[in-house]
């Protein structure tokens, strides 16, 4: 039993034309037993940054609170919003500080930088970061997620097309994974705001 | 610091509500060599008088204007060794900032951090306040240029132009007359040199002053050759 597979998760973030999307499933399980079908794994940190936290649920929630704390302090002291690059760097440092007793979370960061250009990054549980221009995935079915993204992704999609692509990639991936699924949520972030839609998927 | 046998602060209130150790520290600053700074929209200049005890001193090896991050610099008036401790701490803190956030620490954050350290030394066991006032030049989180003064008490102020150390009142009056909101950096550098010369004992040259400049978001210490060019233009 792997601790990162105890609760189950599937998430994708993708870059479009001057927009980003981030999607995640809704399942919270305790190994085989499904406990909740509306568990939140994607969190809005500010107007420009969303973070997806997949892994052990207790660490998902604790890390979210730690990030809220750090972000709040930053905004109070600096009197400005954090950019996604800074957030991602901070998250990486936070995770490495727990190198020998880590948070069992593999996060993905999606946002728009100060020039409203897409920013995507993901990292492992000890903070090794990867920045990409197309998509990032995390969870218990990353094999499926990579396959679907690689197949469906096209660069410079507009917001509505990005939504469709994200939704189809997520739903098809979780269907072959027992530990993720039970619905989905997709956030599309543009400079004008965030649109959030719930996905209807197989409830199994 | 460390294993002090003093768990009580040496900076205590007088009956009139003053912290005399801080007042005395400010006296040490007022007796120090003059420093000044001018902030414009396209840059900041800080400068100091580097006069030393004897012509035998290798003056080029003395460094009073110090870089803290690639876009901020310090200069001081007061007790030199205390200054060097603050420079070390400020550099370490700004590197720690970069390690956490991946970005250069904005000058206002550096100032708050340094001021906080100076305040600690007025309220901790077995230590005395720093005998320096700092002038900090740099670029802030919004991309704008800033000039700050930090005092031994830990109080900090943003300035358009200011002077500290010996003869600071005359220097500030001089600056007040000449400062304009739409000044450009090159004018400011000339004005800074003229102001320094006003109170200078003896002849001012490119080796017995030090000048630091924030230009295009980067801090640099001017070489004696660069200072000489400005001095030549002023003549």
Tab-separated table of C-alpha atoms in Angstrom:
chain	number	residue	atom	x	y	z
A	1	UNK	CA	0.000	0.000	0.000
A	2	UNK	CA	1.478	3.301	-1.046
A	3	UNK	CA	0.652	6.256	1.165
A	4	UNK	CA	0.196	8.478	-1.874
A	5	UNK	CA	-2.553	6.116	-3.056
A	6	UNK	CA	-4.442	5.903	0.236
A	7	UNK	CA	-7.084	8.494	-0.600
A	8	UNK	CA	-6.965	8.697	-4.419
A	9	UNK	CA	-6.813	11.708	-6.729
A	10	UNK	CA	-6.608	12.774	-10.363
A	11	UNK	CA	-5.738	16.241	-11.550
A	12	UNK	CA	-4.712	18.071	-14.690
A	13	UNK	CA	-3.759	21.651	-15.447
A	14	UNK	CA	-3.482	22.884	-19.040
A	15	UNK	CA	-2.424	26.086	-20.763
A	16	UNK	CA	-4.536	27.763	-23.417
A	17	UNK	CA	-4.474	31.088	-25.233
A	18	UNK	CA	-4.022	33.656	-22.434
A	19	UNK	CA	-5.836	31.288	-20.104
A	20	UNK	CA	-5.196	28.233	-17.936
A	21	UNK	CA	-7.467	25.478	-16.770
A	22	UNK	CA	-7.142	23.187	-13.780
A	23	UNK	CA	-9.331	20.152	-13.163
A	24	UNK	CA	-9.590	17.473	-10.494
A	25	UNK	CA	-11.790	14.562	-9.527
A	26	UNK	CA	-14.098	14.662	-6.520
A	27	UNK	CA	-13.441	11.330	-4.787
A	28	UNK	CA	-12.201	10.929	-1.260
A	29	UNK	CA	-11.663	7.299	-0.361
A	30	UNK	CA	-10.116	5.259	2.389
A	31	UNK	CA	-8.435	2.621	0.267
A	32	UNK	CA	-11.260	0.804	-1.505
A	33	UNK	CA	-14.143	2.482	0.355
A	34	UNK	CA	-15.421	5.760	-1.073
A	35	UNK	CA	-16.168	8.204	1.734
A	36	UNK	CA	-16.969	11.487	-0.039
A	37	UNK	CA	-17.935	12.528	-3.569
A	38	UNK	CA	-17.402	16.241	-3.159
A	39	UNK	CA	-13.881	16.493	-1.773
A	40	UNK	CA	-12.075	19.648	-2.868
A	41	UNK	CA	-8.525	19.253	-4.110
A	42	UNK	CA	-8.127	22.420	-6.173
A	43	UNK	CA	-7.830	25.643	-4.233
A	44	UNK	CA	-7.925	29.242	-5.361
A	45	UNK	CA	-5.062	31.083	-3.714
A	46	UNK	CA	-5.701	34.442	-5.380
A	47	UNK	CA	-7.161	35.759	-8.648
A	48	UNK	CA	-4.097	34.562	-10.515
A	49	UNK	CA	-3.155	31.297	-8.798
A	50	UNK	CA	-4.889	27.966	-8.368
A	51	UNK	CA	-3.169	25.031	-6.762
A	52	UNK	CA	-4.150	21.393	-7.061
A	53	UNK	CA	-3.082	19.228	-4.138
A	54	UNK	CA	-3.273	15.480	-4.738
A	55	UNK	CA	-2.259	12.806	-2.299
A	56	UNK	CA	-2.897	12.066	1.364
A	57	UNK	CA	-6.036	14.027	2.240
A	58	UNK	CA	-4.883	15.227	5.646
A	59	UNK	CA	-1.744	16.660	4.081
A	60	UNK	CA	-3.821	18.201	1.265
A	61	UNK	CA	-5.789	20.137	3.842
A	62	UNK	CA	-2.839	21.014	6.077
A	63	UNK	CA	-0.670	22.145	3.177
A	64	UNK	CA	-3.520	24.287	1.907
A	65	UNK	CA	-3.718	25.988	5.298
A	66	UNK	CA	0.059	26.486	5.410
A	67	UNK	CA	-0.044	28.041	1.937
A	68	UNK	CA	-2.911	30.335	2.909
A	69	UNK	CA	-0.870	31.426	5.938
A	70	UNK	CA	2.270	32.151	3.937
A	71	UNK	CA	0.349	33.889	1.187
A	72	UNK	CA	-1.535	36.039	3.689
A	73	UNK	CA	1.698	37.154	5.353
A	74	UNK	CA	3.300	37.918	2.003
A	75	UNK	CA	0.368	40.048	0.857
A	76	UNK	CA	0.246	41.961	4.150
A	77	UNK	CA	3.973	42.650	4.232
A	78	UNK	CA	4.588	43.293	0.566
A	79	UNK	CA	1.272	44.996	-0.190
A	80	UNK	CA	1.070	43.148	-3.479
A	81	UNK	CA	-0.229	39.821	-4.796
A	82	UNK	CA	1.981	36.803	-5.177
A	83	UNK	CA	2.753	35.757	-8.733
A	84	UNK	CA	2.444	32.061	-9.709
A	85	UNK	CA	6.227	31.774	-10.166
A	86	UNK	CA	6.876	32.973	-6.638
A	87	UNK	CA	4.110	30.755	-5.256
A	88	UNK	CA	5.513	27.707	-6.998
A	89	UNK	CA	9.023	28.455	-5.734
A	90	UNK	CA	7.729	28.936	-2.191
A	91	UNK	CA	5.791	25.664	-2.344
A	92	UNK	CA	8.903	23.855	-3.521
A	93	UNK	CA	10.903	25.261	-0.601
A	94	UNK	CA	8.160	24.417	1.911
A	95	UNK	CA	8.052	20.806	0.734
A	96	UNK	CA	11.827	20.385	0.869
A	97	UNK	CA	11.924	21.725	4.425
A	98	UNK	CA	10.116	18.493	5.295
A	99	UNK	CA	12.567	16.411	3.302
A	100	UNK	CA	12.874	13.641	5.917
A	101	UNK	CA	9.227	13.582	6.956
A	102	UNK	CA	7.413	14.930	3.905
A	103	UNK	CA	3.908	16.049	3.128
A	104	UNK	CA	2.467	13.205	1.039
A	105	UNK	CA	1.169	15.556	-1.611
A	106	UNK	CA	2.225	16.051	-5.228
A	107	UNK	CA	0.977	19.515	-6.146
A	108	UNK	CA	0.247	21.229	-9.450
A	109	UNK	CA	0.196	25.012	-9.802
A	110	UNK	CA	-1.759	26.814	-12.491
A	111	UNK	CA	-1.996	30.544	-12.961
A	112	UNK	CA	-1.546	33.674	-15.005
A	113	UNK	CA	1.638	35.637	-14.480
A	114	UNK	CA	1.846	39.408	-14.159
A	115	UNK	CA	1.681	39.696	-17.960
A	116	UNK	CA	-1.439	37.469	-18.029
A	117	UNK	CA	0.509	34.642	-19.680
A	118	UNK	CA	-0.153	31.044	-18.572
A	119	UNK	CA	2.055	29.506	-15.886
A	120	UNK	CA	2.083	25.777	-15.080
A	121	UNK	CA	4.225	23.810	-12.697
A	122	UNK	CA	4.151	20.557	-10.811
A	123	UNK	CA	6.377	18.972	-8.219
A	124	UNK	CA	6.988	15.766	-6.354
A	125	UNK	CA	6.360	15.359	-2.637
A	126	UNK	CA	9.767	16.785	-1.719
A	127	UNK	CA	9.506	19.810	-3.944
A	128	UNK	CA	11.362	18.967	-7.161
A	129	UNK	CA	9.713	21.416	-9.561
A	130	UNK	CA	8.918	21.093	-13.226
A	131	UNK	CA	7.630	23.957	-15.333
A	132	UNK	CA	5.900	23.271	-18.627
A	133	UNK	CA	4.116	25.149	-21.359
A	134	UNK	CA	1.425	22.580	-22.163
A	135	UNK	CA	0.040	20.511	-19.285
A	136	UNK	CA	0.830	19.018	-15.888
A	137	UNK	CA	-0.815	16.060	-14.153
A	138	UNK	CA	-0.848	14.473	-10.724
A	139	UNK	CA	-2.617	11.678	-8.871
A	140	UNK	CA	-3.174	7.920	-8.810
A	141	UNK	CA	-3.669	7.515	-12.570
A	142	UNK	CA	-0.934	9.708	-14.013
A	143	UNK	CA	-0.272	7.127	-16.731
A	144	UNK	CA	-3.822	7.526	-18.011
A	145	UNK	CA	-3.717	11.302	-17.533
A	146	UNK	CA	-0.480	11.704	-19.523
A	147	UNK	CA	-1.877	9.543	-22.300
A	148	UNK	CA	-5.121	11.503	-22.571
A	149	UNK	CA	-3.371	14.891	-22.404
A	150	UNK	CA	-0.761	13.919	-24.963
A	151	UNK	CA	-3.560	12.829	-27.314
A	152	UNK	CA	-6.111	15.601	-26.807
A	153	UNK	CA	-3.896	18.620	-26.138
A	154	UNK	CA	-3.465	21.377	-28.698
A	155	UNK	CA	-1.646	24.635	-27.991
A	156	UNK	CA	-3.425	28.006	-27.838
A	157	UNK	CA	-6.938	26.749	-27.186
A	158	UNK	CA	-9.549	29.355	-26.287
A	159	UNK	CA	-11.271	29.114	-22.894
A	160	UNK	CA	-14.293	27.078	-24.037
A	161	UNK	CA	-12.232	24.626	-26.072
A	162	UNK	CA	-9.767	24.316	-23.184
A	163	UNK	CA	-12.650	23.367	-20.903
A	164	UNK	CA	-13.793	20.625	-23.269
A	165	UNK	CA	-10.275	19.248	-23.621
A	166	UNK	CA	-9.634	19.236	-19.881
A	167	UNK	CA	-12.990	17.671	-19.087
A	168	UNK	CA	-12.646	14.852	-21.639
A	169	UNK	CA	-9.039	14.138	-20.650
A	170	UNK	CA	-9.936	13.904	-16.960
A	171	UNK	CA	-13.105	11.823	-17.327
A	172	UNK	CA	-11.538	9.295	-19.680
A	173	UNK	CA	-8.492	8.886	-17.393
A	174	UNK	CA	-10.357	8.313	-14.125
A	175	UNK	CA	-12.662	5.670	-15.585
A	176	UNK	CA	-9.831	3.133	-15.604
A	177	UNK	CA	-8.674	4.012	-12.074
A	178	UNK	CA	-10.547	2.603	-9.114
A	179	UNK	CA	-9.234	5.239	-6.725
A	180	UNK	CA	-10.230	8.400	-8.603
A	181	UNK	CA	-13.356	9.728	-10.235
A	182	UNK	CA	-16.859	10.067	-8.754
A	183	UNK	CA	-17.311	13.397	-10.538
A	184	UNK	CA	-15.020	16.246	-11.460
A	185	UNK	CA	-14.551	20.005	-11.274
A	186	UNK	CA	-12.900	22.272	-13.855
A	187	UNK	CA	-11.740	25.865	-13.306
A	188	UNK	CA	-10.882	28.021	-16.313
A	189	UNK	CA	-8.844	31.094	-15.396
A	190	UNK	CA	-8.583	34.132	-17.651
A	191	UNK	CA	-7.623	37.715	-16.913
A	192	UNK	CA	-11.333	38.490	-16.597
A	193	UNK	CA	-12.036	35.899	-13.921
A	194	UNK	CA	-12.533	32.238	-13.118
A	195	UNK	CA	-15.294	29.999	-14.467
A	196	UNK	CA	-15.954	26.862	-12.475
A	197	UNK	CA	-17.970	23.932	-13.796
A	198	UNK	CA	-18.858	20.588	-12.208
A	199	UNK	CA	-18.509	17.491	-14.376
A	200	UNK	CA	-21.045	14.677	-14.509
A	201	UNK	CA	-19.170	11.417	-14.745
A	202	UNK	CA	-19.504	7.746	-13.936
A	203	UNK	CA	-20.272	7.388	-10.227
A	204	UNK	CA	-18.162	4.336	-9.691
B	1	UNK	CA	23.794	37.218	21.874
B	2	UNK	CA	24.605	33.568	22.553
B	3	UNK	CA	25.481	32.725	26.154
B	4	UNK	CA	24.877	36.050	27.771
B	5	UNK	CA	24.680	36.199	31.549
B	6	UNK	CA	22.432	39.219	31.036
B	7	UNK	CA	18.803	38.291	30.733
B	8	UNK	CA	17.817	41.940	31.192
B	9	UNK	CA	17.893	44.738	28.655
B	10	UNK	CA	20.465	47.506	28.983
B	11	UNK	CA	18.184	49.938	27.178
B	12	UNK	CA	15.717	51.121	29.776
B	13	UNK	CA	13.305	54.017	30.025
B	14	UNK	CA	14.266	57.210	31.863
B	15	UNK	CA	11.700	59.014	33.997
B	16	UNK	CA	10.899	61.357	31.114
B	17	UNK	CA	10.053	58.421	28.840
B	18	UNK	CA	13.265	58.469	26.813
B	19	UNK	CA	15.473	55.565	25.915
B	20	UNK	CA	18.803	57.196	26.597
B	21	UNK	CA	20.870	54.457	24.962
B	22	UNK	CA	19.100	55.197	21.692
B	23	UNK	CA	19.658	58.942	22.112
B	24	UNK	CA	23.353	58.267	22.718
B	25	UNK	CA	23.462	56.001	19.694
B	26	UNK	CA	21.975	58.848	17.634
B	27	UNK	CA	24.777	61.048	18.976
B	28	UNK	CA	27.289	58.527	17.709
B	29	UNK	CA	25.589	58.781	14.311
B	30	UNK	CA	25.619	62.575	14.367
B	31	UNK	CA	29.352	62.495	14.976
B	32	UNK	CA	29.944	60.093	12.111
B	33	UNK	CA	31.083	61.002	8.622
B	34	UNK	CA	28.392	62.571	6.455
B	35	UNK	CA	26.241	60.417	4.181
B	36	UNK	CA	23.416	61.453	1.930
B	37	UNK	CA	20.961	60.114	-0.574
B	38	UNK	CA	18.666	61.440	-3.292
B	39	UNK	CA	15.803	59.501	-4.863
B	40	UNK	CA	14.543	60.229	-8.384
B	41	UNK	CA	12.060	58.395	-10.586
B	42	UNK	CA	14.813	56.914	-12.731
B	43	UNK	CA	17.250	56.034	-9.970
B	44	UNK	CA	18.707	56.620	-6.528
B	45	UNK	CA	22.124	57.947	-5.515
B	46	UNK	CA	23.775	57.456	-2.115
B	47	UNK	CA	27.144	58.868	-1.186
B	48	UNK	CA	29.448	59.258	1.753
B	49	UNK	CA	32.579	61.014	2.856
B	50	UNK	CA	35.370	58.489	3.223
B	51	UNK	CA	37.963	60.629	4.970
B	52	UNK	CA	40.329	58.547	7.021
B	53	UNK	CA	42.764	59.179	9.829
B	54	UNK	CA	46.001	59.268	7.880
B	55	UNK	CA	47.232	59.492	4.288
B	56	UNK	CA	48.996	56.172	4.916
B	57	UNK	CA	45.658	54.314	4.982
B	58	UNK	CA	44.979	52.324	1.798
B	59	UNK	CA	41.726	54.151	1.170
B	60	UNK	CA	40.609	52.160	-1.863
B	61	UNK	CA	40.328	49.062	0.312
B	62	UNK	CA	37.828	50.748	2.616
B	63	UNK	CA	34.272	50.067	1.552
B	64	UNK	CA	31.397	52.035	3.020
B	65	UNK	CA	28.811	51.757	0.268
B	66	UNK	CA	27.819	48.083	0.136
B	67	UNK	CA	25.569	46.054	-2.163
B	68	UNK	CA	22.958	43.953	-0.384
B	69	UNK	CA	20.971	42.563	-3.343
B	70	UNK	CA	21.562	43.260	-7.007
B	71	UNK	CA	19.079	46.094	-6.737
B	72	UNK	CA	19.716	47.505	-3.247
B	73	UNK	CA	22.645	49.104	-1.455
B	74	UNK	CA	23.474	50.534	1.955
B	75	UNK	CA	25.553	53.439	3.225
B	76	UNK	CA	25.863	54.610	6.819
B	77	UNK	CA	26.939	57.187	9.313
B	78	UNK	CA	28.246	56.108	12.699
B	79	UNK	CA	30.230	53.154	14.003
B	80	UNK	CA	31.783	51.227	11.127
B	81	UNK	CA	32.048	47.775	12.760
B	82	UNK	CA	28.372	47.894	13.789
B	83	UNK	CA	27.537	48.694	10.159
B	84	UNK	CA	29.365	45.631	8.910
B	85	UNK	CA	27.305	43.389	11.202
B	86	UNK	CA	24.115	44.872	9.750
B	87	UNK	CA	25.370	44.422	6.200
B	88	UNK	CA	26.068	40.732	6.911
B	89	UNK	CA	22.654	40.193	8.431
B	90	UNK	CA	20.895	42.044	5.621
B	91	UNK	CA	22.711	40.042	2.960
B	92	UNK	CA	21.852	36.777	4.657
B	93	UNK	CA	18.220	37.729	5.057
B	94	UNK	CA	17.882	38.765	1.430
B	95	UNK	CA	19.472	35.514	0.266
B	96	UNK	CA	17.007	33.621	2.455
B	97	UNK	CA	14.187	35.602	0.824
B	98	UNK	CA	15.466	34.627	-2.609
B	99	UNK	CA	15.684	31.005	-1.543
B	100	UNK	CA	12.047	30.977	-0.456
B	101	UNK	CA	10.433	33.085	-3.151
B	102	UNK	CA	12.804	32.877	-6.105
B	103	UNK	CA	12.727	36.655	-6.398
B	104	UNK	CA	14.955	39.519	-5.286
B	105	UNK	CA	13.825	40.967	-1.967
B	106	UNK	CA	12.121	44.331	-2.526
B	107	UNK	CA	13.812	47.233	-0.743
B	108	UNK	CA	10.860	47.916	1.560
B	109	UNK	CA	10.964	44.334	2.837
B	110	UNK	CA	14.733	44.520	3.355
B	111	UNK	CA	14.308	47.759	5.279
B	112	UNK	CA	11.588	46.305	7.519
B	113	UNK	CA	13.732	43.265	8.187
B	114	UNK	CA	16.842	45.296	9.031
B	115	UNK	CA	14.873	47.753	11.142
B	116	UNK	CA	13.409	44.826	13.033
B	117	UNK	CA	16.919	43.571	13.851
B	118	UNK	CA	17.972	47.006	15.051
B	119	UNK	CA	14.891	47.236	17.254
B	120	UNK	CA	15.660	43.836	18.784
B	121	UNK	CA	18.968	45.177	20.030
B	122	UNK	CA	17.075	47.826	21.994
B	123	UNK	CA	14.984	45.264	23.789
B	124	UNK	CA	17.184	42.193	24.276
B	125	UNK	CA	19.388	41.012	27.122
B	126	UNK	CA	22.995	42.104	27.360
B	127	UNK	CA	23.266	43.998	24.078
B	128	UNK	CA	23.442	47.663	23.104
B	129	UNK	CA	21.824	49.402	20.139
B	130	UNK	CA	23.739	49.666	16.848
B	131	UNK	CA	25.610	52.958	16.581
B	132	UNK	CA	24.628	53.547	12.948
B	133	UNK	CA	21.925	55.064	10.846
B	134	UNK	CA	21.581	53.495	7.427
B	135	UNK	CA	20.594	54.980	4.116
B	136	UNK	CA	19.103	52.278	1.893
B	137	UNK	CA	18.704	52.727	-1.858
B	138	UNK	CA	16.787	50.248	-3.942
B	139	UNK	CA	13.893	49.094	-6.077
B	140	UNK	CA	10.573	48.104	-4.532
B	141	UNK	CA	7.972	45.436	-5.317
B	142	UNK	CA	6.121	47.835	-7.607
B	143	UNK	CA	9.273	48.511	-9.627
B	144	UNK	CA	9.691	52.047	-8.270
B	145	UNK	CA	12.885	53.471	-6.789
B	146	UNK	CA	13.065	54.180	-3.062
B	147	UNK	CA	15.393	55.754	-0.506
B	148	UNK	CA	15.014	54.831	3.173
B	149	UNK	CA	16.731	55.849	6.390
B	150	UNK	CA	16.917	53.365	9.282
B	151	UNK	CA	17.838	54.600	12.760
B	152	UNK	CA	19.391	52.820	15.790
B	153	UNK	CA	15.928	52.620	17.360
B	154	UNK	CA	14.663	50.593	14.413
B	155	UNK	CA	12.526	53.463	13.130
B	156	UNK	CA	12.600	53.827	9.358
B	157	UNK	CA	11.559	56.634	7.033
B	158	UNK	CA	11.205	56.990	3.287
B	159	UNK	CA	12.929	60.063	1.879
B	160	UNK	CA	13.065	61.975	-1.370
B	161	UNK	CA	16.463	63.239	-0.265
B	162	UNK	CA	18.253	63.295	3.060
B	163	UNK	CA	21.591	63.524	4.834
B	164	UNK	CA	22.898	62.002	8.079
B	165	UNK	CA	26.065	62.316	10.142
B	166	UNK	CA	28.267	65.375	10.668
B	167	UNK	CA	26.848	68.610	9.352
B	168	UNK	CA	23.604	66.934	8.305
B	169	UNK	CA	21.448	70.005	8.999
B	170	UNK	CA	23.336	72.155	6.505
B	171	UNK	CA	23.415	69.319	4.025
B	172	UNK	CA	19.652	68.790	4.308
B	173	UNK	CA	18.980	72.509	3.849
B	174	UNK	CA	21.161	72.433	0.741
B	175	UNK	CA	19.256	69.418	-0.570
B	176	UNK	CA	15.889	70.956	0.179
B	177	UNK	CA	16.742	73.985	-1.918
B	178	UNK	CA	17.927	71.929	-4.848
B	179	UNK	CA	15.577	68.932	-4.828
B	180	UNK	CA	12.896	68.754	-7.495
B	181	UNK	CA	10.304	65.982	-7.919
B	182	UNK	CA	11.070	65.590	-11.622
B	183	UNK	CA	14.821	65.460	-11.118
B	184	UNK	CA	16.752	62.961	-13.204
B	185	UNK	CA	19.362	60.609	-11.840
B	186	UNK	CA	22.297	62.384	-13.508
B	187	UNK	CA	21.207	65.697	-11.921
B	188	UNK	CA	20.819	63.943	-8.604
B	189	UNK	CA	24.350	62.560	-8.752
B	190	UNK	CA	25.718	66.048	-9.434
B	191	UNK	CA	23.643	67.495	-6.629
B	192	UNK	CA	24.816	64.772	-4.270
B	193	UNK	CA	28.453	65.575	-5.024
B	194	UNK	CA	27.868	69.313	-4.624
B	195	UNK	CA	26.158	68.704	-1.291
B	196	UNK	CA	29.020	66.546	-0.059
B	197	UNK	CA	31.523	69.162	-1.085
B	198	UNK	CA	29.670	71.867	0.874
B	199	UNK	CA	30.629	70.400	4.225
B	200	UNK	CA	33.843	68.703	3.177
B	201	UNK	CA	36.949	69.414	5.250
B	202	UNK	CA	39.787	69.814	2.828
B	203	UNK	CA	39.744	68.857	-0.809
B	204	UNK	CA	37.207	66.352	-2.092
B	205	UNK	CA	38.420	63.930	-4.755
B	206	UNK	CA	37.367	60.653	-6.331
B	207	UNK	CA	39.197	58.625	-3.670
B	208	UNK	CA	37.937	60.171	-0.473
B	209	UNK	CA	34.233	59.816	-1.263
B	210	UNK	CA	32.162	56.775	-2.186
B	211	UNK	CA	29.056	56.800	-4.381
B	212	UNK	CA	26.440	54.129	-5.004
B	213	UNK	CA	23.741	54.327	-7.659
B	214	UNK	CA	20.534	52.416	-8.424
B	215	UNK	CA	20.068	52.683	-12.170
B	216	UNK	CA	17.776	50.615	-14.443
B	217	UNK	CA	16.840	48.446	-11.486
B	218	UNK	CA	20.453	47.568	-10.644
B	219	UNK	CA	22.678	48.795	-7.837
B	220	UNK	CA	26.322	49.578	-8.467
B	221	UNK	CA	29.149	51.243	-6.576
B	222	UNK	CA	30.856	53.834	-8.784
B	223	UNK	CA	34.561	53.403	-9.417
B	224	UNK	CA	36.922	56.287	-8.625
B	225	UNK	CA	37.231	56.827	-12.400
B	226	UNK	CA	33.466	57.193	-12.768
B	227	UNK	CA	33.352	59.570	-9.798
B	228	UNK	CA	36.177	61.592	-11.354
B	229	UNK	CA	34.080	62.007	-14.535
B	230	UNK	CA	31.213	63.438	-12.503
B	231	UNK	CA	33.579	65.689	-10.553
B	232	UNK	CA	35.082	66.956	-13.808
B	233	UNK	CA	31.617	67.771	-15.142
B	234	UNK	CA	30.819	69.649	-11.959
B	235	UNK	CA	33.847	71.873	-12.419
